[in-house]
Tab-separated table of N, CA and C in Angstrom:
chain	number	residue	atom	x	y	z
A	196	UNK	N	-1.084	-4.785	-102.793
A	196	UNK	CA	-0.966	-3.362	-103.128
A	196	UNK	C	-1.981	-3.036	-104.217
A	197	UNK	N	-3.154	-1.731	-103.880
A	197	UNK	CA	-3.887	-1.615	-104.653
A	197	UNK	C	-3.382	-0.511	-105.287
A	198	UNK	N	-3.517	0.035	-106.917
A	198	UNK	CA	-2.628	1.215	-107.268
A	198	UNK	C	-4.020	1.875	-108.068
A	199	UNK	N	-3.805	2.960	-108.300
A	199	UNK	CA	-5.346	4.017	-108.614
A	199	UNK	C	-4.591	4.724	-109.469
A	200	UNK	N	-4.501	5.032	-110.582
A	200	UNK	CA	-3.817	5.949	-111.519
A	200	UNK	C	-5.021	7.024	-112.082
A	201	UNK	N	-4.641	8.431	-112.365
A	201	UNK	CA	-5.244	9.330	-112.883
A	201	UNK	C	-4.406	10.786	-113.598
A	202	UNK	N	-5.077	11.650	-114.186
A	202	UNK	CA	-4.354	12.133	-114.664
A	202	UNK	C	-4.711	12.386	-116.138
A	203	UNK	N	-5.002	11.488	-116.852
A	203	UNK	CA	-4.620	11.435	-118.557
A	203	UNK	C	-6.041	12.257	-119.107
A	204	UNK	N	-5.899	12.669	-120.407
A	204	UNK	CA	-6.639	13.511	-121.015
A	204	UNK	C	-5.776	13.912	-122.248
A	205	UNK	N	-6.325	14.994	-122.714
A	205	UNK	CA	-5.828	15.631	-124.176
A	205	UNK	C	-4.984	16.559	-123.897
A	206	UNK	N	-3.906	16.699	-124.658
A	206	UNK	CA	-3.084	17.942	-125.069
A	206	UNK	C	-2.661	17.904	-125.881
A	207	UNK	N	-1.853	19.349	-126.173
A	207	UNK	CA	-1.679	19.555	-127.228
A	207	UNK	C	0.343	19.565	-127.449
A	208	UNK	N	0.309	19.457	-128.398
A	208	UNK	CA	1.914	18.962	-128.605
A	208	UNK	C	2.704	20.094	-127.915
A	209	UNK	N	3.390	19.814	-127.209
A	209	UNK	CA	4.259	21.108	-126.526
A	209	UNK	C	4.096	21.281	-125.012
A	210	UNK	N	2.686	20.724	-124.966
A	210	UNK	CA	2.369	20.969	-123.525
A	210	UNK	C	2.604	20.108	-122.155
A	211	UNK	N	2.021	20.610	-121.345
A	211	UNK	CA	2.488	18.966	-119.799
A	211	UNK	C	1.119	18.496	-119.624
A	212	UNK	N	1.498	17.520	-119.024
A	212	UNK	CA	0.437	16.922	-118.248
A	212	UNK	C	0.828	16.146	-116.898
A	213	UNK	N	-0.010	16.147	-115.741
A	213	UNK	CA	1.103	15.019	-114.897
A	213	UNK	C	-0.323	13.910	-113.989
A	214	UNK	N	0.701	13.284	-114.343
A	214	UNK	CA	-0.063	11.770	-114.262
A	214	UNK	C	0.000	11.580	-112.563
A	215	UNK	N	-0.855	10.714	-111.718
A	215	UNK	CA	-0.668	10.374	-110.305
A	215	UNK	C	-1.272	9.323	-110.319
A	216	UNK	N	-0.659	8.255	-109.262
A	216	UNK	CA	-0.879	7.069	-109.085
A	216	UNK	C	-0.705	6.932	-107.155
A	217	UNK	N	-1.863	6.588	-106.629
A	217	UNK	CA	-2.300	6.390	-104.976
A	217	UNK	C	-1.985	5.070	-105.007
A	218	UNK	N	-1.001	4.558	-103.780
A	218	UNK	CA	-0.685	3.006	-103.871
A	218	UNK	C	-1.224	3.125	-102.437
A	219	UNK	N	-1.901	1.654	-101.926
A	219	UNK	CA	-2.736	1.535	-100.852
A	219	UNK	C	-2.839	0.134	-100.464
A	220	UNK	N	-2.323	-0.020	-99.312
A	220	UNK	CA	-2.275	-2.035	-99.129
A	220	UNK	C	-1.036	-2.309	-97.940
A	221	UNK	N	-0.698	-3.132	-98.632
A	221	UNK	CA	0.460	-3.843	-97.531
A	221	UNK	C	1.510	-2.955	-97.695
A	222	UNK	N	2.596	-3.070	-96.838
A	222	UNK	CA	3.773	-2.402	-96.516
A	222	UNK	C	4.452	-1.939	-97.759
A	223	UNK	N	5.325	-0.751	-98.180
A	223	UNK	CA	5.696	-0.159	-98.294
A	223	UNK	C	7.202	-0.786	-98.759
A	224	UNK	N	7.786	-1.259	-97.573
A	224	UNK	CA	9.045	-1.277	-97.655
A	224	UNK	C	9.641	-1.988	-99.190
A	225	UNK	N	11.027	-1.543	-99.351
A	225	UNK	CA	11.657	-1.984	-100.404
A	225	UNK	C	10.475	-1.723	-101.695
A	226	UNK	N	9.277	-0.838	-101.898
A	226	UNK	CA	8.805	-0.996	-102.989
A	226	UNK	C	9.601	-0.178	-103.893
A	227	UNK	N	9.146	-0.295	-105.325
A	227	UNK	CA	9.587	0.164	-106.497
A	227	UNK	C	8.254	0.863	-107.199
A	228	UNK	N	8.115	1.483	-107.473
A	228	UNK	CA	6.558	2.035	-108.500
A	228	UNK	C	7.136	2.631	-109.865
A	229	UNK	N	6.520	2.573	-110.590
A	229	UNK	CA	6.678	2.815	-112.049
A	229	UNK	C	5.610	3.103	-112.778
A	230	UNK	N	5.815	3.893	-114.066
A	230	UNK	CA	5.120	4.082	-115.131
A	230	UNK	C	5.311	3.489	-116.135
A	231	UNK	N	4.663	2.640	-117.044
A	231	UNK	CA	4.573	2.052	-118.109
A	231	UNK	C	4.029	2.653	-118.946
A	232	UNK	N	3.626	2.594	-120.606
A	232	UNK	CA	2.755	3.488	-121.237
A	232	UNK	C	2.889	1.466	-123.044
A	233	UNK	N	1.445	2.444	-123.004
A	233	UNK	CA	1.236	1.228	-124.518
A	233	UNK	C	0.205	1.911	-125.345
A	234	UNK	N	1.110	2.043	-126.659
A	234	UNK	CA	0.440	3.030	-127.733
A	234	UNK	C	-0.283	1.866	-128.553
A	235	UNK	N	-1.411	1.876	-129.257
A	235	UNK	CA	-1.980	1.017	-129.876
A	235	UNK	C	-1.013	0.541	-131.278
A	236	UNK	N	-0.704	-1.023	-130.733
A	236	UNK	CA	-0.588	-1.828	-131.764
A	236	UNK	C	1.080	-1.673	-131.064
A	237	UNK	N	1.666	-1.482	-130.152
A	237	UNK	CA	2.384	-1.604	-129.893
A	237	UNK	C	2.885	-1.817	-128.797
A	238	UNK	N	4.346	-2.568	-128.189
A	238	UNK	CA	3.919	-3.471	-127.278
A	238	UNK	C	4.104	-2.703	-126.027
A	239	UNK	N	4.460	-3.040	-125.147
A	239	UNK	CA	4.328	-2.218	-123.592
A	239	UNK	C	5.760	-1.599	-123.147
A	240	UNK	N	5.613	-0.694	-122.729
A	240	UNK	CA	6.801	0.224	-123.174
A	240	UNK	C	7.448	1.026	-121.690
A	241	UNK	N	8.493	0.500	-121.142
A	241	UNK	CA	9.105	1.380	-119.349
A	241	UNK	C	9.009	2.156	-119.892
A	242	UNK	N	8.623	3.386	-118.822
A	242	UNK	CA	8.499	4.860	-118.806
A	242	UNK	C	9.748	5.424	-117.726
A	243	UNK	N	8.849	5.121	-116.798
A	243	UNK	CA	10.099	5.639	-115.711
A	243	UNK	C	9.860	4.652	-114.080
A	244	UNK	N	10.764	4.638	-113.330
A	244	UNK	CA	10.265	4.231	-112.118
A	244	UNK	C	11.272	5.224	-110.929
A	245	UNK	N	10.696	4.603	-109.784
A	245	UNK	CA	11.138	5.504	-108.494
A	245	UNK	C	11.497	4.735	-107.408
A	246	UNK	N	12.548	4.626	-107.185
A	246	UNK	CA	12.833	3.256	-105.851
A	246	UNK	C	12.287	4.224	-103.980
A	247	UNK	N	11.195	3.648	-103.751
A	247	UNK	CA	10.765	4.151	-102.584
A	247	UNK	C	11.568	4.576	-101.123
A	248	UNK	N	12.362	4.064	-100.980
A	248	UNK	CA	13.764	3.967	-100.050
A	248	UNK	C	14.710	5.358	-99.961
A	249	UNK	N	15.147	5.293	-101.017
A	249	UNK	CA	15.816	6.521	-101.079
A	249	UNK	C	15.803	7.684	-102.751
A	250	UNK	N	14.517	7.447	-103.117
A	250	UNK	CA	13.921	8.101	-104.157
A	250	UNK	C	15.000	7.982	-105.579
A	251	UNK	N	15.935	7.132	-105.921
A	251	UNK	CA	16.553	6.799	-106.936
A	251	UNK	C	15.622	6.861	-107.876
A	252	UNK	N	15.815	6.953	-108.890
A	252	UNK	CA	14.866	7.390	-110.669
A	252	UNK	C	15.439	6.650	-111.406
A	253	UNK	N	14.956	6.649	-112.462
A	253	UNK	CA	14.566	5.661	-113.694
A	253	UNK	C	14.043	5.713	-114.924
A	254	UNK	N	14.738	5.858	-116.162
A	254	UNK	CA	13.926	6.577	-116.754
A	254	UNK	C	14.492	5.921	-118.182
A	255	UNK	N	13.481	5.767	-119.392
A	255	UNK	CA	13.769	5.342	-120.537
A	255	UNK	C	14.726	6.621	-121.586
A	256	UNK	N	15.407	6.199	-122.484
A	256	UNK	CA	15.591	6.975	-123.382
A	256	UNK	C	14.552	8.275	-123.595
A	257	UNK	N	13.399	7.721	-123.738
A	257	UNK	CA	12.873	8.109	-125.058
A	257	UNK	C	12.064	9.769	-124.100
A	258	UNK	N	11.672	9.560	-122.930
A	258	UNK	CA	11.487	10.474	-122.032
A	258	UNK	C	12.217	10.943	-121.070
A	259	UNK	N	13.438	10.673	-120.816
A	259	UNK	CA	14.738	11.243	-120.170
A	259	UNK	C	14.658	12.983	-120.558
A	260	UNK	N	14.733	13.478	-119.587
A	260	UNK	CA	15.114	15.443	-119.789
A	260	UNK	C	13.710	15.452	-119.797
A	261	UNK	N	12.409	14.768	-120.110
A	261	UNK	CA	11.211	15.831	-120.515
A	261	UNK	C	10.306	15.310	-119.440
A	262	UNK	N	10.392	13.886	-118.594
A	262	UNK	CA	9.554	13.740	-117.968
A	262	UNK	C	10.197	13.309	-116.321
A	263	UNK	N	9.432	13.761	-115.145
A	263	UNK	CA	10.227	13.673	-113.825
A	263	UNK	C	9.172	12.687	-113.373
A	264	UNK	N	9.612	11.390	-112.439
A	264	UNK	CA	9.319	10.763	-111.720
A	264	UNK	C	9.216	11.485	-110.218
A	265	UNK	N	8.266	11.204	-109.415
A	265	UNK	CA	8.207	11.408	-108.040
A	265	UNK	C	7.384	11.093	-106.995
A	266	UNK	N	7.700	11.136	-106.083
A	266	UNK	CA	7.047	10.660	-104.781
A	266	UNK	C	6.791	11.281	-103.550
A	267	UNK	N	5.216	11.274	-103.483
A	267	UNK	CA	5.099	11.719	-102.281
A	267	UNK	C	4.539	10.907	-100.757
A	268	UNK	N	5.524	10.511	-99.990
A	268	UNK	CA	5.860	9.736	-98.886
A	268	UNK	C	4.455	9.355	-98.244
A	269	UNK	N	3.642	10.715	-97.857
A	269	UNK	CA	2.732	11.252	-96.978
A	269	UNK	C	1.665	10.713	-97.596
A	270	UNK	N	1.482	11.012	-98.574
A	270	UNK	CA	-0.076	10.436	-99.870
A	270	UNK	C	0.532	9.091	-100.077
A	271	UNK	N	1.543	8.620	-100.749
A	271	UNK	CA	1.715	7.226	-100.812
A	271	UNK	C	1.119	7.099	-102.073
A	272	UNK	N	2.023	8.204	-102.834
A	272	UNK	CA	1.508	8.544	-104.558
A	272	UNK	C	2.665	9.086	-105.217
A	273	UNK	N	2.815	8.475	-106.356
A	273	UNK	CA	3.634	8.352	-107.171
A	273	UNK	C	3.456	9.425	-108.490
A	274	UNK	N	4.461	10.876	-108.953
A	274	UNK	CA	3.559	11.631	-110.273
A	274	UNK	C	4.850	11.113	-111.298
A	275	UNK	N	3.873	11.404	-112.474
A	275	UNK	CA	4.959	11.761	-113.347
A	275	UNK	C	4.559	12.717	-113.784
A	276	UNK	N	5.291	13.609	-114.077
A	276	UNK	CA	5.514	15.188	-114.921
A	276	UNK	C	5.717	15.115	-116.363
A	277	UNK	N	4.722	15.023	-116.886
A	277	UNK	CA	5.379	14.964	-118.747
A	277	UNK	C	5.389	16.229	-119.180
A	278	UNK	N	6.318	16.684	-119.490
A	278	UNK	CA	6.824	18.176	-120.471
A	278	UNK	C	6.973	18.093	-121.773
A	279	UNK	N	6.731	19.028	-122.761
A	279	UNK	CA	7.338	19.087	-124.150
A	279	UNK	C	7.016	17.849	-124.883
A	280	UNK	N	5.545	17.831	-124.612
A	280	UNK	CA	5.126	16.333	-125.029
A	280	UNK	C	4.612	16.486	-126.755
A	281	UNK	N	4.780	15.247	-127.144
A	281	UNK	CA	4.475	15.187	-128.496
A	281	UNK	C	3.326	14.121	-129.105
A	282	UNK	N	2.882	14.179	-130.204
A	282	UNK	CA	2.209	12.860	-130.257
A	282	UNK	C	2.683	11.407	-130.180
A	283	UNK	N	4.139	11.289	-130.432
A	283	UNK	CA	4.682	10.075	-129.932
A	283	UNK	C	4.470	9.706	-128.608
A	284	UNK	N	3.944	10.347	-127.413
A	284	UNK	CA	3.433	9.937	-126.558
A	284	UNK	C	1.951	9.227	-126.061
A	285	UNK	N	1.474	9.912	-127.201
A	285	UNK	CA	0.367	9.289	-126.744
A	285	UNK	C	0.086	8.134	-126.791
A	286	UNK	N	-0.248	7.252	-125.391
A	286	UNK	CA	-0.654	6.307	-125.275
A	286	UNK	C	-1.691	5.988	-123.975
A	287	UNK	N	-1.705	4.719	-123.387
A	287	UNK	CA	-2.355	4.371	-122.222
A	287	UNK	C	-1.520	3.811	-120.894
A	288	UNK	N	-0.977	4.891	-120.056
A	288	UNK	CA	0.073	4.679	-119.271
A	288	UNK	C	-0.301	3.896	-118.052
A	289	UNK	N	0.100	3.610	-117.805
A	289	UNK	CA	-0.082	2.321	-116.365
A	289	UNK	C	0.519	2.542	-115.264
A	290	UNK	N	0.251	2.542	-113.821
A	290	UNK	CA	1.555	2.674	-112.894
A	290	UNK	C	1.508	1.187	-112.478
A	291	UNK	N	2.890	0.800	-112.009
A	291	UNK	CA	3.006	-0.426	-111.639
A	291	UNK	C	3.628	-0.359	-110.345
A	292	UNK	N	3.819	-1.732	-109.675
A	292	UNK	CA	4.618	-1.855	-108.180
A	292	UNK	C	4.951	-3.073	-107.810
A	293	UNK	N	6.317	-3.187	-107.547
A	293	UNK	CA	6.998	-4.759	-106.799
A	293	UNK	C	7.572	-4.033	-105.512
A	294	UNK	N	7.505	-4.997	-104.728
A	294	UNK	CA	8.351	-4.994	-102.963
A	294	UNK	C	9.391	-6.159	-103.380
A	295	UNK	N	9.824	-6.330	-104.525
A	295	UNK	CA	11.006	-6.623	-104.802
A	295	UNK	C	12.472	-5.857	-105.092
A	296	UNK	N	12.090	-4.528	-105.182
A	296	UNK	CA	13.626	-3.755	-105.303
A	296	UNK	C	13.237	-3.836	-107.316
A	297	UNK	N	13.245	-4.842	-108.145
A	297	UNK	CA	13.084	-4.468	-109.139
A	297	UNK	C	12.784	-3.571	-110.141
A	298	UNK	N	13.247	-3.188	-111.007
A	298	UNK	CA	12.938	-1.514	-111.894
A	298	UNK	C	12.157	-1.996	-113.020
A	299	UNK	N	11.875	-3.311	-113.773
A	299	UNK	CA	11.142	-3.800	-114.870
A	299	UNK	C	10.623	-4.474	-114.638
A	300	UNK	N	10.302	-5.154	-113.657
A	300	UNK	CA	9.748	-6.159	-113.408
A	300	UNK	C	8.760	-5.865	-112.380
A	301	UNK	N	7.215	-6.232	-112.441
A	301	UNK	CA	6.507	-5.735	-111.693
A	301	UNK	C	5.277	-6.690	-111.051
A	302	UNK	N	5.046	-6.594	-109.753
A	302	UNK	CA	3.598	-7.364	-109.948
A	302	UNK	C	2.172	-7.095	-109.453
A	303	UNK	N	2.209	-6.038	-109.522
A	303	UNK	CA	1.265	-4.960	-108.928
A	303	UNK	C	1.091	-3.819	-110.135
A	304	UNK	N	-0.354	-4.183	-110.931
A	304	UNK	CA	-1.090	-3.099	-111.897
A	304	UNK	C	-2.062	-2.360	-112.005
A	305	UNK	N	-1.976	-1.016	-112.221
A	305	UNK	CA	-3.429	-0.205	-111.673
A	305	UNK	C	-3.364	-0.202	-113.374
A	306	UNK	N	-5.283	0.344	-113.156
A	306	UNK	CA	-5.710	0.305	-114.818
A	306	UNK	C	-5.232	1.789	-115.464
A	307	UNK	N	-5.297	1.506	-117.016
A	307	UNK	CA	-4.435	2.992	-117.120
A	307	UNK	C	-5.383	4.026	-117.084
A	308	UNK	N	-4.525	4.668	-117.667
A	308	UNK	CA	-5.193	6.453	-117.899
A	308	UNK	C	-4.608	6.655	-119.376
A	309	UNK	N	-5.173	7.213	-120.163
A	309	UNK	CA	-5.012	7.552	-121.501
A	309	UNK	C	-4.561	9.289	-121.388
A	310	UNK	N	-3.415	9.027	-122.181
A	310	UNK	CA	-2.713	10.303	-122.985
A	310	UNK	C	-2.767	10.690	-124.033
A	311	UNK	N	-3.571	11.550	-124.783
A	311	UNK	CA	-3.723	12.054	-125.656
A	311	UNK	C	-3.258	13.133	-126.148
A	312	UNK	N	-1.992	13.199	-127.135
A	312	UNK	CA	-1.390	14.289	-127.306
A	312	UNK	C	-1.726	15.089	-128.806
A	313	UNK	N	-2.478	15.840	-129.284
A	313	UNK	CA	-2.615	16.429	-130.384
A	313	UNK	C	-1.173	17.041	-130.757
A	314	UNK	N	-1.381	17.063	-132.592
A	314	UNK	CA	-0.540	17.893	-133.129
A	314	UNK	C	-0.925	19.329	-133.613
């Protein structure tokens, strides 16, 4: 599974941004895809994930209510929706992917995309 992430750039505190990730390769079935994010000097951090099957969600504390996981079947791309974002977000988010059913555990990494959130 090859994964292509895009999306990231600057904003400003308050605002959205939404991230997309194209997964492309072997089968599909039972996958899991996810967002990760890693702010400098700190360690690697679940964001959210999406169980491919029957679109179940996933989501950390810390972005629960502000950011939506989703999937689109047809593209075989994964967004996340970040809302009401702050500079505690900013980091370098990652999408990930297992055909294991797993929600943290991953073995499939696209390179990130950087989030830059001004105050």
């Amino acid at each position: 599974v090859q994964l292509q992430a895009s999306g990231g750039g600057l904003v400003q505190a308050g605002g959205s941004r939404r991230l997309s990730c194209a997964a492309s390769g072997r089968t599909f079935s039972g996958i899991v895809m996810a967002w990760f994010r890693q702010a400098p000097g700190k360690e690697r951090e679940f964001v959210a994930a999406v169980r491919w099957t029957d679109g179940s969600t996933y989501y950390s504390d810390s972005v629960k209510g502000r950011f939506t996981i989703s999937r689109d079947n047809a593209k075989t791309t994964v967004y996340l929706q970040m809302n009401s974002l702050t500079p505690e977000d900013t980091a370098d988010y990652h999408c990930a992917a297992n055909q294991r059913g797993r929600i943290y555990t991953h073995d499939y990494w696209g390179q990130g995309t950087q989030v830059t959130v001004s105050s």
